[in-house]
PDB file of C-alpha atoms in Angstrom:
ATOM      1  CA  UNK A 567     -80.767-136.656  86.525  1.00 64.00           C
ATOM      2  CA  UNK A 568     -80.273-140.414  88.261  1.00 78.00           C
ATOM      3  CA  UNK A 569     -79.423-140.381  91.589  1.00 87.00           C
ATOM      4  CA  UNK A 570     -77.172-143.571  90.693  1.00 91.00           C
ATOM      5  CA  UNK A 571     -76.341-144.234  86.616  1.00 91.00           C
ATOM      6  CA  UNK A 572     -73.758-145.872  85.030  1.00 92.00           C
ATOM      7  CA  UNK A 573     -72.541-144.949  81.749  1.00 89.00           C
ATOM      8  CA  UNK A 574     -69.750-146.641  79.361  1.00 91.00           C
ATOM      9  CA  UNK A 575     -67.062-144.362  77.385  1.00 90.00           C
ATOM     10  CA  UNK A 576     -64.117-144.873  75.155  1.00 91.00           C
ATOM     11  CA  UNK A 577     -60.787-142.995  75.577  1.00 90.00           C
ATOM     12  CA  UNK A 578     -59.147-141.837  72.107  1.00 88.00           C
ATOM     13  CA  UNK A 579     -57.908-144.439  69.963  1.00 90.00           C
ATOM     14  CA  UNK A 580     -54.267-145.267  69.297  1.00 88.00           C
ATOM     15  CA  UNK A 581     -53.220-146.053  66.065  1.00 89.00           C
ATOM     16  CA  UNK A 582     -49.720-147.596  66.207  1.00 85.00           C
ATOM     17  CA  UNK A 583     -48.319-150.721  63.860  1.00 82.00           C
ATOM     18  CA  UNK A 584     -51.133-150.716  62.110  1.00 86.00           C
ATOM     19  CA  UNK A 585     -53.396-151.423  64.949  1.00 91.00           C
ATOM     20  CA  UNK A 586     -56.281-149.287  66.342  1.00 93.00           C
ATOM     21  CA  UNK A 587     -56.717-149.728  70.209  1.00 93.00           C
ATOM     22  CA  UNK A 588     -59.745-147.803  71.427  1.00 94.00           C
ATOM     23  CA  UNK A 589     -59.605-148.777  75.353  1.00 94.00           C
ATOM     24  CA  UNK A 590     -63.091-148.689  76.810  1.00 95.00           C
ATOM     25  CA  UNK A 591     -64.309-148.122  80.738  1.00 94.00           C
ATOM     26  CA  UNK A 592     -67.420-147.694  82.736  1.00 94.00           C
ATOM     27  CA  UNK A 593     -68.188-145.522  85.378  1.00 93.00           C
ATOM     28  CA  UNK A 594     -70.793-145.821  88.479  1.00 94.00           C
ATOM     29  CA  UNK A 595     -71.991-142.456  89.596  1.00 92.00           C
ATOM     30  CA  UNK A 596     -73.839-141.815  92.717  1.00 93.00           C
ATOM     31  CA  UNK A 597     -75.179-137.752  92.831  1.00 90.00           C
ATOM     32  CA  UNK A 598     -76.351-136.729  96.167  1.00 89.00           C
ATOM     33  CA  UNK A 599     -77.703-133.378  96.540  1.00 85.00           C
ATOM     34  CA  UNK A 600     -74.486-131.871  98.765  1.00 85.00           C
ATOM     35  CA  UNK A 601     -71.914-134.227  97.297  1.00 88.00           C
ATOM     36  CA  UNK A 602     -71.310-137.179  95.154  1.00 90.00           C
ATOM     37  CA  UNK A 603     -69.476-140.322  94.966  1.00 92.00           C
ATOM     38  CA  UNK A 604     -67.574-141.658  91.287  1.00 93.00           C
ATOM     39  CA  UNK A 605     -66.597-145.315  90.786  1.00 94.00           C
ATOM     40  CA  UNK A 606     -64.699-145.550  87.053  1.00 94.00           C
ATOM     41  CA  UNK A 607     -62.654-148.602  86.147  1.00 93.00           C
ATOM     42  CA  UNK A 608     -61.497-149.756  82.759  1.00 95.00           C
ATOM     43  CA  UNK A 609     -63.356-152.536  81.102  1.00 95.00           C
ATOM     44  CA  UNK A 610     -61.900-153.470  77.907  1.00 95.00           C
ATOM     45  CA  UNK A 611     -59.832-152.908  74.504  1.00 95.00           C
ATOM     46  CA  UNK A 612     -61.412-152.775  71.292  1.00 95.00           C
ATOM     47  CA  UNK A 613     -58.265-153.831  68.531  1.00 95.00           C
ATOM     48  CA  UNK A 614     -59.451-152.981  65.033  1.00 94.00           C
ATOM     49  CA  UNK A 615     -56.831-154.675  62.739  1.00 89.00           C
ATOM     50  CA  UNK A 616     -57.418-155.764  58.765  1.00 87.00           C
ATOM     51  CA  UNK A 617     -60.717-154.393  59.211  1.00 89.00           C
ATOM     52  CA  UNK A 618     -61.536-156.995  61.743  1.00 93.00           C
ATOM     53  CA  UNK A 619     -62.314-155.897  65.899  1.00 94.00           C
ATOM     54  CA  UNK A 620     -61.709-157.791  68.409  1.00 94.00           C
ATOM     55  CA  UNK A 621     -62.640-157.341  72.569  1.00 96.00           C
ATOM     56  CA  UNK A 622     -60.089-157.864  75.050  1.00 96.00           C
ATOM     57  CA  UNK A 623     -61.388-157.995  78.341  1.00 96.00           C
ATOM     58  CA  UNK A 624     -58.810-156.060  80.929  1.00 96.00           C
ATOM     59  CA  UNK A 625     -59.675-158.156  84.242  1.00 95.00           C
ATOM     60  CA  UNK A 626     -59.015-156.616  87.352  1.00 94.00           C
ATOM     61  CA  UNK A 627     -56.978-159.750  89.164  1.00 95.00           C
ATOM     62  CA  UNK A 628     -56.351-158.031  92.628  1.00 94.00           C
ATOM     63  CA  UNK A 629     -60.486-157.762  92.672  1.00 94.00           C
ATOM     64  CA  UNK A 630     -60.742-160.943  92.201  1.00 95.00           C
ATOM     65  CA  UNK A 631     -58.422-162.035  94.450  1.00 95.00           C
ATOM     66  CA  UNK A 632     -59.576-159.904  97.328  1.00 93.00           C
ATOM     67  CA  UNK A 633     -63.457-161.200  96.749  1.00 93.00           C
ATOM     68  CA  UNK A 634     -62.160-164.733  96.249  1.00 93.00           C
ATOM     69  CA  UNK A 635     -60.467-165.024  99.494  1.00 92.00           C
ATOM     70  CA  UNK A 636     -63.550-162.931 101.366  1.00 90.00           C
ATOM     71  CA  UNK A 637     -65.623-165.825  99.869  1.00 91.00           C
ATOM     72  CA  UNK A 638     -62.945-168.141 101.094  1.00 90.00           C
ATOM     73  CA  UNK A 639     -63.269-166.816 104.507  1.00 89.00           C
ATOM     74  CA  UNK A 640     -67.373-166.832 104.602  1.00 89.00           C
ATOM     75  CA  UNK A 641     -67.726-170.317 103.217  1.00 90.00           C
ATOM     76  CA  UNK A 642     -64.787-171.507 106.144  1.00 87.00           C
ATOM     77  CA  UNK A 643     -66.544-169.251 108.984  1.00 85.00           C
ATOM     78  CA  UNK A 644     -70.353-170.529 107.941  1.00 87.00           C
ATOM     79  CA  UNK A 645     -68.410-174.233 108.049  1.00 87.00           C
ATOM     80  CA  UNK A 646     -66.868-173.911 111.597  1.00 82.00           C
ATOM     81  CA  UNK A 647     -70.194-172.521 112.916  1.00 82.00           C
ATOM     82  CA  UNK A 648     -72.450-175.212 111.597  1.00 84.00           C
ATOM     83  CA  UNK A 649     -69.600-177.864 112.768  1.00 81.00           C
ATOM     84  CA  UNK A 650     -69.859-176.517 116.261  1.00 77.00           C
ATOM     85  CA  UNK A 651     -73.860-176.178 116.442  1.00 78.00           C
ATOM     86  CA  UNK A 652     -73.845-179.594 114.977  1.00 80.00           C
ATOM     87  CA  UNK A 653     -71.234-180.866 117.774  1.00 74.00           C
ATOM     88  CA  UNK A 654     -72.827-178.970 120.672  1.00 71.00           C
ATOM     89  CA  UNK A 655     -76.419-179.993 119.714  1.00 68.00           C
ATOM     90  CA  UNK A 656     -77.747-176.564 118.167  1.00 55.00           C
ATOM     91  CA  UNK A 657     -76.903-174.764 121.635  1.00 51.00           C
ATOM     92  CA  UNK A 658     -73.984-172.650 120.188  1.00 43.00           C
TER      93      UNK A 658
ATOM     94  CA  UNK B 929     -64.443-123.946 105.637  1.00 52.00           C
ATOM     95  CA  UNK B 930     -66.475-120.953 105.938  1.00 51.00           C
ATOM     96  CA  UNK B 931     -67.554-119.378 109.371  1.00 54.00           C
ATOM     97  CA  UNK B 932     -69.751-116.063 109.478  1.00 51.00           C
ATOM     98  CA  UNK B 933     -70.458-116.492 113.197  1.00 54.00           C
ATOM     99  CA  UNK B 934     -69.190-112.498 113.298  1.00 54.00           C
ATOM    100  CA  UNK B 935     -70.812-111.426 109.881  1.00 56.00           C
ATOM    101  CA  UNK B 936     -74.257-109.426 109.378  1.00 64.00           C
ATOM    102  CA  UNK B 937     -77.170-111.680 108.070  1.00 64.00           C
ATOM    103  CA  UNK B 938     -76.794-110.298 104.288  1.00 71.00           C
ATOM    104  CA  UNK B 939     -72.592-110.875 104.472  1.00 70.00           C
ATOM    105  CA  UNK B 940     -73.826-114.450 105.595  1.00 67.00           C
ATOM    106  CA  UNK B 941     -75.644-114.784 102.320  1.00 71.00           C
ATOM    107  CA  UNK B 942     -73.338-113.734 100.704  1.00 75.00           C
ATOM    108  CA  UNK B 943     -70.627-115.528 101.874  1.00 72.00           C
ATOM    109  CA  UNK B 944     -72.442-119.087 101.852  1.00 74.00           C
ATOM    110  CA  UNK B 945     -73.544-118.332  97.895  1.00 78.00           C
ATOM    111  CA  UNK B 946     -69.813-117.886  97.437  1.00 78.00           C
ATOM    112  CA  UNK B 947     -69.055-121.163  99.726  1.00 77.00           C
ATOM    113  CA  UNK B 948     -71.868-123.094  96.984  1.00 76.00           C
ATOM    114  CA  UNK B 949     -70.108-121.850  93.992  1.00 81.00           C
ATOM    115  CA  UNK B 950     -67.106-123.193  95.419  1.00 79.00           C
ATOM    116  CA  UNK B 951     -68.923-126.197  96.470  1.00 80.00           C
ATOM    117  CA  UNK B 952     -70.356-126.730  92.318  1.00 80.00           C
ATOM    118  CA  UNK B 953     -66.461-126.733  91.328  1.00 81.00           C
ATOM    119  CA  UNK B 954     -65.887-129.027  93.348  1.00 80.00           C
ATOM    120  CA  UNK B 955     -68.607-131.160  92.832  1.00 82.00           C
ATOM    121  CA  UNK B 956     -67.375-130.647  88.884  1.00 83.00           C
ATOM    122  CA  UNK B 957     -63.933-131.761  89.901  1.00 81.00           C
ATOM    123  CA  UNK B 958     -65.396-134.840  91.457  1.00 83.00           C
ATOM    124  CA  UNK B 959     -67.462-136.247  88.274  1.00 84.00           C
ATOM    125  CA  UNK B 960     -64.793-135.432  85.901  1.00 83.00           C
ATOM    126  CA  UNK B 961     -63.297-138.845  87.214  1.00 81.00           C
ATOM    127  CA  UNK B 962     -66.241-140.745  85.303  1.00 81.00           C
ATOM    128  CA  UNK B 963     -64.228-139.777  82.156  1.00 84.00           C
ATOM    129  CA  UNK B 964     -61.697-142.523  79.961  1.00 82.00           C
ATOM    130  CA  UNK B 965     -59.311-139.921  80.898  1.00 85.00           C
ATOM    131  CA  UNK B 966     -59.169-140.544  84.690  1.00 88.00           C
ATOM    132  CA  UNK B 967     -58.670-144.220  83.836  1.00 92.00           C
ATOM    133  CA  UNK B 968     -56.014-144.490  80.807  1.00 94.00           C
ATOM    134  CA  UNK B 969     -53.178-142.501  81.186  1.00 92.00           C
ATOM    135  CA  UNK B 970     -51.114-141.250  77.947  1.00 91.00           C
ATOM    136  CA  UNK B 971     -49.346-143.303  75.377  1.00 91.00           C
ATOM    137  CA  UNK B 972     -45.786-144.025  76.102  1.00 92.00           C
ATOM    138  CA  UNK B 973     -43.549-144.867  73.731  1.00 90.00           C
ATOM    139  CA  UNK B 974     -40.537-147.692  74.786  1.00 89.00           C
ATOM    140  CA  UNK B 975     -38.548-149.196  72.368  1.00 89.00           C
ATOM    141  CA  UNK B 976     -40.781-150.690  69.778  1.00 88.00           C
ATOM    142  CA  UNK B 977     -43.919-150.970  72.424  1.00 90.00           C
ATOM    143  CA  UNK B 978     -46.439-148.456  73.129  1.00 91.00           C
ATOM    144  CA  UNK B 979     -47.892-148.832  76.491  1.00 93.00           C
ATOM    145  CA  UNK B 980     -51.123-147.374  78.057  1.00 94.00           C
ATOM    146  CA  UNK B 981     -52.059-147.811  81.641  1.00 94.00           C
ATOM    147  CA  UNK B 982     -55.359-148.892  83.235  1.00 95.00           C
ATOM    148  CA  UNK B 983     -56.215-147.995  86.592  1.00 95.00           C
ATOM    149  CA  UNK B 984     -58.887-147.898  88.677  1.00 94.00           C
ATOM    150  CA  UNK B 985     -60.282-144.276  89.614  1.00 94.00           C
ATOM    151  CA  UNK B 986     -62.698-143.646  92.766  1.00 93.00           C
ATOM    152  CA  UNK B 987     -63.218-140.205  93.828  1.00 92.00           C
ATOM    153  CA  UNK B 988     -66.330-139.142  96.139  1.00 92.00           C
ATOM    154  CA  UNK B 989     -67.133-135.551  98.892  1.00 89.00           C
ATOM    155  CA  UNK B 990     -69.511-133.943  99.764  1.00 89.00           C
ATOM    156  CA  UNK B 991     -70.473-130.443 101.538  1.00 86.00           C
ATOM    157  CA  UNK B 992     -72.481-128.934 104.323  1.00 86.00           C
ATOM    158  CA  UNK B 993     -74.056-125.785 105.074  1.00 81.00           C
ATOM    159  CA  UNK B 994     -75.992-124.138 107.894  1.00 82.00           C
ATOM    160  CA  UNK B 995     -77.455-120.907 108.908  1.00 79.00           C
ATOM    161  CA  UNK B 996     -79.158-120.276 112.427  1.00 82.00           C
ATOM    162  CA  UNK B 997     -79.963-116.885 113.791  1.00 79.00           C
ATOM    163  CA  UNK B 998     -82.120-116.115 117.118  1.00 82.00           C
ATOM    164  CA  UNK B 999     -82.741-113.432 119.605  1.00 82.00           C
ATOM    165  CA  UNK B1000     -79.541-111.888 121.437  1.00 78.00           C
ATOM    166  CA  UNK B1001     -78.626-113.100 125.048  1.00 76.00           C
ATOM    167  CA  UNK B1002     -80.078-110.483 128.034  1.00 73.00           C
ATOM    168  CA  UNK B1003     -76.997-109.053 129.224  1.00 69.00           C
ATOM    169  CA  UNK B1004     -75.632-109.891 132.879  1.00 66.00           C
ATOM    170  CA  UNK B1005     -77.152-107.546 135.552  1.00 56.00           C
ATOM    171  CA  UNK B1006     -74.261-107.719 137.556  1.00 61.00           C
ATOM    172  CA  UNK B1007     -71.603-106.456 134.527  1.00 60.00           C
ATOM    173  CA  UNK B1008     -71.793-103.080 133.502  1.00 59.00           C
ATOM    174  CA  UNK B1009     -72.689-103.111 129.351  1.00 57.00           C
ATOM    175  CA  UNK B1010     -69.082-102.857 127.068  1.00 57.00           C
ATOM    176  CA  UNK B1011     -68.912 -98.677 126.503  1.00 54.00           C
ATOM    177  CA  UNK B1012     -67.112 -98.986 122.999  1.00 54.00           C
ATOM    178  CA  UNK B1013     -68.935-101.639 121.456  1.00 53.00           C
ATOM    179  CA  UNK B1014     -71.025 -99.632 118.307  1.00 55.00           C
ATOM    180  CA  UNK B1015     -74.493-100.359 117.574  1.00 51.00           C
ATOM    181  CA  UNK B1016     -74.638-102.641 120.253  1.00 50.00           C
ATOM    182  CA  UNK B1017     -77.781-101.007 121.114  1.00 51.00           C
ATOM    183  CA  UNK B1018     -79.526-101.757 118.183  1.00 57.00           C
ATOM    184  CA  UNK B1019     -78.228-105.540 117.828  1.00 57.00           C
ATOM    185  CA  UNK B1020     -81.550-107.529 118.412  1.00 72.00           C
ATOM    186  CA  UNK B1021     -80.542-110.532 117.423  1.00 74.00           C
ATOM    187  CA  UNK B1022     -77.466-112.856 116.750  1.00 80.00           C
ATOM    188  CA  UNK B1023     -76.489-115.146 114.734  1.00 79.00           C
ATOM    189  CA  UNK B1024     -74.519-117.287 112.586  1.00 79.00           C
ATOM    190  CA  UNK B1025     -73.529-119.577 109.738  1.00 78.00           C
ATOM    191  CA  UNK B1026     -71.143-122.518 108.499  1.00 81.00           C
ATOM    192  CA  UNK B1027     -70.272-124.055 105.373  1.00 80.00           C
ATOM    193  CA  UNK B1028     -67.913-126.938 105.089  1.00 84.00           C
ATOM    194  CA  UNK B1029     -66.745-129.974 102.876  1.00 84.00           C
ATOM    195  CA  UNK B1030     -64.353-132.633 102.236  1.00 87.00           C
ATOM    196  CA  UNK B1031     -63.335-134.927  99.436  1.00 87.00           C
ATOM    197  CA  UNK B1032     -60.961-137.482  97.954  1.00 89.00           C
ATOM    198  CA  UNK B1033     -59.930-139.621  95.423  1.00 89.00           C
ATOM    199  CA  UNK B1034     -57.689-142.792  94.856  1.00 91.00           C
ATOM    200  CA  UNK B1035     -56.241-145.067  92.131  1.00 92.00           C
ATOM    201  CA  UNK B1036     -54.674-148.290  91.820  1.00 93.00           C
ATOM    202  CA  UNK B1037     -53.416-149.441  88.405  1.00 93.00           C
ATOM    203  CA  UNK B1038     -55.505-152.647  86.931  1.00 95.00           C
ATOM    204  CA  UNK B1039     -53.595-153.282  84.046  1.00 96.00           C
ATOM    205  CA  UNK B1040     -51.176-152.412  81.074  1.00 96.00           C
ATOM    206  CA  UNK B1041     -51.549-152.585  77.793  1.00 95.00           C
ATOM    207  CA  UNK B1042     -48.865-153.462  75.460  1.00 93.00           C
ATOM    208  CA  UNK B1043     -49.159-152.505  71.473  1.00 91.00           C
ATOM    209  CA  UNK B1044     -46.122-153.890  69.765  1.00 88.00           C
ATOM    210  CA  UNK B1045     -44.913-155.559  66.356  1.00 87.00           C
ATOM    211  CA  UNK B1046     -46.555-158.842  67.660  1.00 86.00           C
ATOM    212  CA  UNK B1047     -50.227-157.485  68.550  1.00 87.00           C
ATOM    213  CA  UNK B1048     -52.285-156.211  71.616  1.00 92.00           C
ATOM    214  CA  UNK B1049     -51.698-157.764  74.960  1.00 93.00           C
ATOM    215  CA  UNK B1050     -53.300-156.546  78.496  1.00 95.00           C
ATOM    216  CA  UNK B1051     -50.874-157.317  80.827  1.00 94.00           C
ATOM    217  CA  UNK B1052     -52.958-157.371  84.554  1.00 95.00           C
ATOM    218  CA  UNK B1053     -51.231-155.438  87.350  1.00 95.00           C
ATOM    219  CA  UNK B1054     -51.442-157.390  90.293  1.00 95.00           C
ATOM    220  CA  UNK B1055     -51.378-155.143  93.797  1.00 92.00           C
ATOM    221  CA  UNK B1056     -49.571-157.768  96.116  1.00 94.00           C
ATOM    222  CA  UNK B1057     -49.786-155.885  99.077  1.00 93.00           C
ATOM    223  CA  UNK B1058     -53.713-155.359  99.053  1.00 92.00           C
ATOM    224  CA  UNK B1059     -53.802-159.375  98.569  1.00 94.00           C
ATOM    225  CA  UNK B1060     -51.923-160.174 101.473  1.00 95.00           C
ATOM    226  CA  UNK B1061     -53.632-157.378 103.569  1.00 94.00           C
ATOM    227  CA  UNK B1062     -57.249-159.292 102.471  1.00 92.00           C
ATOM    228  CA  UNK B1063     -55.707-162.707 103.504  1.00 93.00           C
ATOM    229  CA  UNK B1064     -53.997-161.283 107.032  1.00 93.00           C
ATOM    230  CA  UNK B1065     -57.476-160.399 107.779  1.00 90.00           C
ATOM    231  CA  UNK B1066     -59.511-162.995 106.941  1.00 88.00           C
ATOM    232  CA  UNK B1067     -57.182-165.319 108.403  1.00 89.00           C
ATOM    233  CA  UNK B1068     -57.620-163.351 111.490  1.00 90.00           C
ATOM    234  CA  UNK B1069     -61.191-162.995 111.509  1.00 86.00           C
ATOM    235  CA  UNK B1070     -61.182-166.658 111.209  1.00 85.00           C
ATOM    236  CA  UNK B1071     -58.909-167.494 113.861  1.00 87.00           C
ATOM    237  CA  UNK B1072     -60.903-165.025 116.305  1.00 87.00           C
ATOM    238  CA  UNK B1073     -64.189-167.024 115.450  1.00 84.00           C
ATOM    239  CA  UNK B1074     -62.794-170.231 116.017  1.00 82.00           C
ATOM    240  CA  UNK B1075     -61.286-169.336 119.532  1.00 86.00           C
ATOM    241  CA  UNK B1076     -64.271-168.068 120.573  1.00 85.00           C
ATOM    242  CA  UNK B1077     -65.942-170.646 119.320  1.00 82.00           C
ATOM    243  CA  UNK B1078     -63.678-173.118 121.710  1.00 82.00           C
ATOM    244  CA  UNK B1079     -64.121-171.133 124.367  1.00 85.00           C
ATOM    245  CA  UNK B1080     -67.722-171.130 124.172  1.00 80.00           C
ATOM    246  CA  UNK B1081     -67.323-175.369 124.005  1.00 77.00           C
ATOM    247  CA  UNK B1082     -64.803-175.359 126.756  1.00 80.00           C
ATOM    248  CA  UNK B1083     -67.291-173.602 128.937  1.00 80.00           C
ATOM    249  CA  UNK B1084     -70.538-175.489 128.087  1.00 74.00           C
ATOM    250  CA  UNK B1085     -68.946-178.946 129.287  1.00 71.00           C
TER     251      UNK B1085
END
């Protein structure tokens, strides 16, 4: 067994208007010997409709927005500190 | 928790192999999260919509065990030995034994989806406060930088 594995499953399908929605989701396991750790987020939505399926992403938009504005703050800290060596002469 | 500081060597065993079966069922509990089921929740009908939620699903714990046993303590010259304490006498050793463990989990919806007359839509759940919490410090991390950073200017010249 993998100490860390990820592995992709689908919940049951709903069949409703006649549309088949099989949501889909992945899971990050960590297994330690005296404990464990689970990470499981949904990923997307499989529509079967007419005999045709289509993938619908389900994006996470408060992820993004958290890792956007820690970017944010790393690209505006590495700026100030590289304005301030470059001011001081490389002493700071 | 388990504690068997007062329990005989083979009621330690015993009580710790109990303590690890416990400890499997909750290690069980604790993967069952990496199923669909954890994430979507169940259909719900409203109005002419269907709507199934998405959320996010972290769970993690872990467990500890330890067993120790080593030669009893001389007793104190200068107190007299307990009368009533049976098979004192014949207690060479002492020891003891702990198990112990902790876990949690925690969810935060992602998104919605909608099945109606006019199709499939994934409607994203946006968690305003976690947002603002990422921006309040960041801003401050930022804002701590740069006044040290002045400080550190101020002082050079």
């Amino acid at each position: 067994m993998d100490v860390l594995g990820t592995s992709e499953a689908s919940a049951e399908s709903v069949t409703m208007h006649g549309v088949t929605v099989t949501p889909q989701s992945r899971a990050l396991i960590l297994r330690l010997p005296k404990g464990g750790l689970v990470w499981n987020r949904p990923t997307a939505v499989l529509v079967e409709q007419e005999g045709r399926v289509r993938r619908i992403p389900i994006v996470d938009i408060t992820r993004i927005l958290q890792v956007g504005l820690l970017g944010l703050a790393v690209l505006t800290t590495s700026a100030s500190v590289r304005r301030c060596r470059r001011r001081t002469g490389g002493a700071a | 928790m388990t504690d068997t500081r007062d329990a005989s060597p083979d009621e330690a065993v015993s009580l710790i192999d109990r303590a690890a079966e416990q400890a499997g069922k909750m290690l069980e509990k604790i993967f069952a999260a990496a199923q669909p089921g954890a994430v979507f929740g169940q259909p719900v009908e409203a109005g002419s919509y269907t709507l199934i939620t998405a959320a996010e699903v972290t769970s993690g714990g872990g467990f500890g065990v330890g067993m120790a046993r080593g030669p009893a303590p001389k007793p104190d010259a200068q107190q007299p030995p307990p009368a009533e304490a049976p098979g004192a006498a014949r207690k060479q050793f002492i020891g003891g034994s702990g198990f112990g463990g902790g876990g949690g989990s925690m969810g935060r919806p992602v998104a919605i989806i909608a099945v109606g007359p006019n199709g499939v839509t994934v409607r994203p759940v946006v968690d305003v406060t976690k947002v603002v919490l990422a921006a309040l410090t960041g801003s401050a991390a930022m804002l701590g930088l740069q006044r040290t950073m002045r400080r550190a200017r101020k002082d050079e010249s």
